[in-house]
Amino acid sequence: MRFILSQVAKGLRTNFIMAASVVLVTFVSLLFVGAAVLFQFQINNLKNDWYDKVEVTVAMCPSASSAPQCAGGEATPEQLSAVEEYINSPELARYVEKVYFESKEDAFAAFQKQMEGTKWADALTPEQMQAYYRIKLVNPQEYKVVAEALTGRPGVENVVDQREQLEPLFNMLNRFTLISSVLAGIMIFTAMMLIPSTIRLSAMFRRNETEIMRFVGASNGFIQLPFILEGVVAALTGAVLAVVTLWVAVQFFLQDWFADTWLRIVTGLDVLKLSPWLLLGAVALAAFASFLALRRYTRV
């Protein structure tokens, strides 16, 4: 083992620049891989948080509406009651967890609070607002059933599922994940090309030593192991740097940037959970690429 480790150290010193290149490529590759996985963690966190909170909003006809279904004017108290009764009917009750009613006055108060300090705060009156029924579903995935059942009922202007407003955000985040994954794939392919070149170069420089080891009866495994370990050490170093960089970025930047928000952001613990897979991936990638590179140069 001492001989093998000395050969590994000798190879890393002799080919320092190439080994540093392997470290750098592995670092960048796994940085993109880790970023893509953490992006997906974040998307899943947001979906779990938001999808449980989304509601189906039933907007009742206001006093002035251009919608054809509101041609009869503002929704009457009878129509409001009919919609509420239908929401609580046996047909929809199994889909509905809770119903909130927001009157025109409630909507106006919420508007005033949201627009406080702006010129829009005095732009509307309570009579121009519209009433809403906000429905929290037992299973948010079944929003279409409720939306289709309520759409077109007398006094209903439209039915809005808040999930539809969130989908563009999730699509954008998924695109970031895709970009990170593509870049990670390119960098991993680059590493697969660079590691064999580095190992071949090391094997060519030490060809005389390899020949002597063959003559004294050394096995293929004994001859190849120092070279394989060179690639593994270089790749593992890059993987460790990638893990440390991701942990620092998440723990000291993302956590600080979003400290005052209600968003549940990925943490350093998520990075630590991911790190064993990144380290194992680096070892497996380097060992496989090194083994392929050595089949020609160190075969008995």
PDB file of N, CA and C in Angstrom, residues 104-154:
ATOM      1  N   LYS A 104     -68.236  42.837  -1.103  1.00  0.00           N
ATOM      2  CA  LYS A 104     -67.657  43.986  -1.796  1.00  0.00           C
ATOM      3  C   LYS A 104     -66.913  44.885  -0.815  1.00  0.00           C
ATOM      4  N   GLU A 105     -67.484  45.037   0.375  1.00  0.00           N
ATOM      5  CA  GLU A 105     -66.830  45.870   1.388  1.00  0.00           C
ATOM      6  C   GLU A 105     -65.497  45.242   1.834  1.00  0.00           C
ATOM      7  N   ASP A 106     -65.487  43.914   1.993  1.00  0.00           N
ATOM      8  CA  ASP A 106     -64.238  43.227   2.371  1.00  0.00           C
ATOM      9  C   ASP A 106     -63.187  43.373   1.267  1.00  0.00           C
ATOM     10  N   ALA A 107     -63.627  43.218   0.015  1.00  0.00           N
ATOM     11  CA  ALA A 107     -62.712  43.355  -1.112  1.00  0.00           C
ATOM     12  C   ALA A 107     -62.155  44.773  -1.188  1.00  0.00           C
ATOM     13  N   PHE A 108     -63.009  45.763  -0.903  1.00  0.00           N
ATOM     14  CA  PHE A 108     -62.564  47.155  -0.940  1.00  0.00           C
ATOM     15  C   PHE A 108     -61.541  47.428   0.171  1.00  0.00           C
ATOM     16  N   ALA A 109     -61.795  46.895   1.361  1.00  0.00           N
ATOM     17  CA  ALA A 109     -60.863  47.078   2.474  1.00  0.00           C
ATOM     18  C   ALA A 109     -59.510  46.439   2.165  1.00  0.00           C
ATOM     19  N   ALA A 110     -59.543  45.235   1.569  1.00  0.00           N
ATOM     20  CA  ALA A 110     -58.295  44.568   1.198  1.00  0.00           C
ATOM     21  C   ALA A 110     -57.547  45.360   0.125  1.00  0.00           C
ATOM     22  N   PHE A 111     -58.313  45.939  -0.820  1.00  0.00           N
ATOM     23  CA  PHE A 111     -57.709  46.748  -1.881  1.00  0.00           C
ATOM     24  C   PHE A 111     -57.050  47.994  -1.296  1.00  0.00           C
ATOM     25  N   GLN A 112     -57.741  48.652  -0.371  1.00  0.00           N
ATOM     26  CA  GLN A 112     -57.197  49.842   0.265  1.00  0.00           C
ATOM     27  C   GLN A 112     -55.907  49.533   1.019  1.00  0.00           C
ATOM     28  N   LYS A 113     -55.888  48.398   1.707  1.00  0.00           N
ATOM     29  CA  LYS A 113     -54.694  48.026   2.463  1.00  0.00           C
ATOM     30  C   LYS A 113     -53.532  47.726   1.538  1.00  0.00           C
ATOM     31  N   GLN A 114     -53.837  47.037   0.434  1.00  0.00           N
ATOM     32  CA  GLN A 114     -52.779  46.654  -0.502  1.00  0.00           C
ATOM     33  C   GLN A 114     -52.227  47.875  -1.230  1.00  0.00           C
ATOM     34  N   MET A 115     -53.080  48.840  -1.555  1.00  0.00           N
ATOM     35  CA  MET A 115     -52.673  50.007  -2.333  1.00  0.00           C
ATOM     36  C   MET A 115     -52.434  51.243  -1.465  1.00  0.00           C
ATOM     37  N   GLU A 116     -52.314  51.046  -0.174  1.00  0.00           N
ATOM     38  CA  GLU A 116     -52.139  52.180   0.735  1.00  0.00           C
ATOM     39  C   GLU A 116     -50.904  52.989   0.350  1.00  0.00           C
ATOM     40  N   GLY A 117     -51.113  54.329   0.302  1.00  0.00           N
ATOM     41  CA  GLY A 117     -50.012  55.212  -0.040  1.00  0.00           C
ATOM     42  C   GLY A 117     -49.836  55.446  -1.521  1.00  0.00           C
ATOM     43  N   THR A 118     -50.694  54.858  -2.372  1.00  0.00           N
ATOM     44  CA  THR A 118     -50.612  55.061  -3.814  1.00  0.00           C
ATOM     45  C   THR A 118     -51.856  55.801  -4.296  1.00  0.00           C
ATOM     46  N   LYS A 119     -51.784  56.327  -5.509  1.00  0.00           N
ATOM     47  CA  LYS A 119     -52.921  57.058  -6.068  1.00  0.00           C
ATOM     48  C   LYS A 119     -54.086  56.140  -6.395  1.00  0.00           C
ATOM     49  N   TRP A 120     -53.803  54.821  -6.465  1.00  0.00           N
ATOM     50  CA  TRP A 120     -54.866  53.869  -6.786  1.00  0.00           C
ATOM     51  C   TRP A 120     -55.795  53.633  -5.599  1.00  0.00           C
ATOM     52  N   ALA A 121     -55.362  54.013  -4.406  1.00  0.00           N
ATOM     53  CA  ALA A 121     -56.175  53.736  -3.219  1.00  0.00           C
ATOM     54  C   ALA A 121     -57.539  54.414  -3.275  1.00  0.00           C
ATOM     55  N   ASP A 122     -57.594  55.602  -3.919  1.00  0.00           N
ATOM     56  CA  ASP A 122     -58.856  56.344  -4.003  1.00  0.00           C
ATOM     57  C   ASP A 122     -59.505  56.219  -5.371  1.00  0.00           C
ATOM     58  N   ALA A 123     -58.999  55.297  -6.189  1.00  0.00           N
ATOM     59  CA  ALA A 123     -59.511  55.196  -7.558  1.00  0.00           C
ATOM     60  C   ALA A 123     -60.841  54.454  -7.634  1.00  0.00           C
ATOM     61  N   LEU A 124     -61.145  53.606  -6.655  1.00  0.00           N
ATOM     62  CA  LEU A 124     -62.364  52.799  -6.687  1.00  0.00           C
ATOM     63  C   LEU A 124     -63.198  53.060  -5.447  1.00  0.00           C
ATOM     64  N   THR A 125     -64.460  52.696  -5.574  1.00  0.00           N
ATOM     65  CA  THR A 125     -65.387  52.766  -4.446  1.00  0.00           C
ATOM     66  C   THR A 125     -65.877  51.355  -4.133  1.00  0.00           C
ATOM     67  N   PRO A 126     -66.447  51.138  -2.952  1.00  0.00           N
ATOM     68  CA  PRO A 126     -66.956  49.803  -2.621  1.00  0.00           C
ATOM     69  C   PRO A 126     -67.963  49.273  -3.631  1.00  0.00           C
ATOM     70  N   GLU A 127     -68.740  50.182  -4.240  1.00  0.00           N
ATOM     71  CA  GLU A 127     -69.760  49.733  -5.194  1.00  0.00           C
ATOM     72  C   GLU A 127     -69.160  49.185  -6.477  1.00  0.00           C
ATOM     73  N   GLN A 128     -67.929  49.555  -6.770  1.00  0.00           N
ATOM     74  CA  GLN A 128     -67.277  49.071  -7.989  1.00  0.00           C
ATOM     75  C   GLN A 128     -66.584  47.727  -7.787  1.00  0.00           C
ATOM     76  N   MET A 129     -66.489  47.303  -6.551  1.00  0.00           N
ATOM     77  CA  MET A 129     -65.841  46.034  -6.269  1.00  0.00           C
ATOM     78  C   MET A 129     -66.797  44.879  -6.527  1.00  0.00           C
ATOM     79  N   GLN A 130     -66.289  43.657  -6.444  1.00  0.00           N
ATOM     80  CA  GLN A 130     -67.131  42.477  -6.644  1.00  0.00           C
ATOM     81  C   GLN A 130     -66.918  41.492  -5.510  1.00  0.00           C
ATOM     82  N   ALA A 131     -67.928  40.717  -5.257  1.00  0.00           N
ATOM     83  CA  ALA A 131     -67.864  39.715  -4.192  1.00  0.00           C
ATOM     84  C   ALA A 131     -67.169  38.460  -4.708  1.00  0.00           C
ATOM     85  N   TYR A 132     -66.580  37.718  -3.772  1.00  0.00           N
ATOM     86  CA  TYR A 132     -65.859  36.499  -4.120  1.00  0.00           C
ATOM     87  C   TYR A 132     -66.225  35.374  -3.155  1.00  0.00           C
ATOM     88  N   TYR A 133     -66.185  34.173  -3.685  1.00  0.00           N
ATOM     89  CA  TYR A 133     -66.153  32.976  -2.853  1.00  0.00           C
ATOM     90  C   TYR A 133     -64.779  32.346  -3.067  1.00  0.00           C
ATOM     91  N   ARG A 134     -64.051  32.132  -1.984  1.00  0.00           N
ATOM     92  CA  ARG A 134     -62.743  31.502  -2.063  1.00  0.00           C
ATOM     93  C   ARG A 134     -62.864  30.113  -1.458  1.00  0.00           C
ATOM     94  N   ILE A 135     -62.525  29.122  -2.254  1.00  0.00           N
ATOM     95  CA  ILE A 135     -62.752  27.726  -1.869  1.00  0.00           C
ATOM     96  C   ILE A 135     -61.410  27.033  -1.675  1.00  0.00           C
ATOM     97  N   LYS A 136     -61.181  26.540  -0.483  1.00  0.00           N
ATOM     98  CA  LYS A 136     -60.002  25.716  -0.202  1.00  0.00           C
ATOM     99  C   LYS A 136     -60.400  24.266  -0.414  1.00  0.00           C
ATOM    100  N   LEU A 137     -59.652  23.575  -1.269  1.00  0.00           N
ATOM    101  CA  LEU A 137     -60.007  22.223  -1.667  1.00  0.00           C
ATOM    102  C   LEU A 137     -59.355  21.176  -0.768  1.00  0.00           C
ATOM    103  N   VAL A 138     -60.030  20.051  -0.658  1.00  0.00           N
ATOM    104  CA  VAL A 138     -59.453  18.917   0.062  1.00  0.00           C
ATOM    105  C   VAL A 138     -58.218  18.427  -0.675  1.00  0.00           C
ATOM    106  N   ASN A 139     -58.338  18.309  -1.997  1.00  0.00           N
ATOM    107  CA  ASN A 139     -57.228  17.899  -2.853  1.00  0.00           C
ATOM    108  C   ASN A 139     -57.075  18.936  -3.962  1.00  0.00           C
ATOM    109  N   PRO A 140     -56.035  19.790  -3.904  1.00  0.00           N
ATOM    110  CA  PRO A 140     -55.870  20.832  -4.922  1.00  0.00           C
ATOM    111  C   PRO A 140     -55.794  20.297  -6.348  1.00  0.00           C
ATOM    112  N   GLN A 141     -55.437  19.023  -6.510  1.00  0.00           N
ATOM    113  CA  GLN A 141     -55.351  18.446  -7.845  1.00  0.00           C
ATOM    114  C   GLN A 141     -56.724  18.341  -8.517  1.00  0.00           C
ATOM    115  N   GLU A 142     -57.798  18.421  -7.739  1.00  0.00           N
ATOM    116  CA  GLU A 142     -59.148  18.255  -8.280  1.00  0.00           C
ATOM    117  C   GLU A 142     -59.833  19.590  -8.554  1.00  0.00           C
ATOM    118  N   TYR A 143     -59.023  20.630  -8.771  1.00  0.00           N
ATOM    119  CA  TYR A 143     -59.605  21.958  -8.963  1.00  0.00           C
ATOM    120  C   TYR A 143     -60.480  22.033 -10.208  1.00  0.00           C
ATOM    121  N   LYS A 144     -60.161  21.253 -11.247  1.00  0.00           N
ATOM    122  CA  LYS A 144     -60.933  21.326 -12.487  1.00  0.00           C
ATOM    123  C   LYS A 144     -62.380  20.907 -12.281  1.00  0.00           C
ATOM    124  N   VAL A 145     -62.598  19.925 -11.415  1.00  0.00           N
ATOM    125  CA  VAL A 145     -63.964  19.457 -11.160  1.00  0.00           C
ATOM    126  C   VAL A 145     -64.799  20.591 -10.586  1.00  0.00           C
ATOM    127  N   VAL A 146     -64.235  21.297  -9.601  1.00  0.00           N
ATOM    128  CA  VAL A 146     -64.960  22.391  -8.958  1.00  0.00           C
ATOM    129  C   VAL A 146     -65.117  23.561  -9.917  1.00  0.00           C
ATOM    130  N   ALA A 147     -64.053  23.885 -10.658  1.00  0.00           N
ATOM    131  CA  ALA A 147     -64.108  25.023 -11.580  1.00  0.00           C
ATOM    132  C   ALA A 147     -65.153  24.801 -12.664  1.00  0.00           C
ATOM    133  N   GLU A 148     -65.189  23.610 -13.239  1.00  0.00           N
ATOM    134  CA  GLU A 148     -66.160  23.326 -14.294  1.00  0.00           C
ATOM    135  C   GLU A 148     -67.588  23.336 -13.765  1.00  0.00           C
ATOM    136  N   ALA A 149     -67.767  22.888 -12.520  1.00  0.00           N
ATOM    137  CA  ALA A 149     -69.109  22.852 -11.945  1.00  0.00           C
ATOM    138  C   ALA A 149     -69.659  24.249 -11.686  1.00  0.00           C
ATOM    139  N   LEU A 150     -68.778  25.210 -11.368  1.00  0.00           N
ATOM    140  CA  LEU A 150     -69.232  26.554 -11.011  1.00  0.00           C
ATOM    141  C   LEU A 150     -69.233  27.526 -12.187  1.00  0.00           C
ATOM    142  N   THR A 151     -68.446  27.238 -13.197  1.00  0.00           N
ATOM    143  CA  THR A 151     -68.381  28.122 -14.352  1.00  0.00           C
ATOM    144  C   THR A 151     -69.739  28.166 -15.065  1.00  0.00           C
ATOM    145  N   GLY A 152     -70.207  29.384 -15.354  1.00  0.00           N
ATOM    146  CA  GLY A 152     -71.452  29.559 -16.097  1.00  0.00           C
ATOM    147  C   GLY A 152     -72.703  29.613 -15.249  1.00  0.00           C
ATOM    148  N   ARG A 153     -72.582  29.444 -13.954  1.00  0.00           N
ATOM    149  CA  ARG A 153     -73.760  29.544 -13.091  1.00  0.00           C
ATOM    150  C   ARG A 153     -74.207  31.000 -13.013  1.00  0.00           C
ATOM    151  N   PRO A 154     -75.487  31.267 -12.807  1.00  0.00           N
ATOM    152  CA  PRO A 154     -76.000  32.634 -12.764  1.00  0.00           C
ATOM    153  C   PRO A 154     -75.278  33.480 -11.720  1.00  0.00           C
TER     154      PRO A 154
END
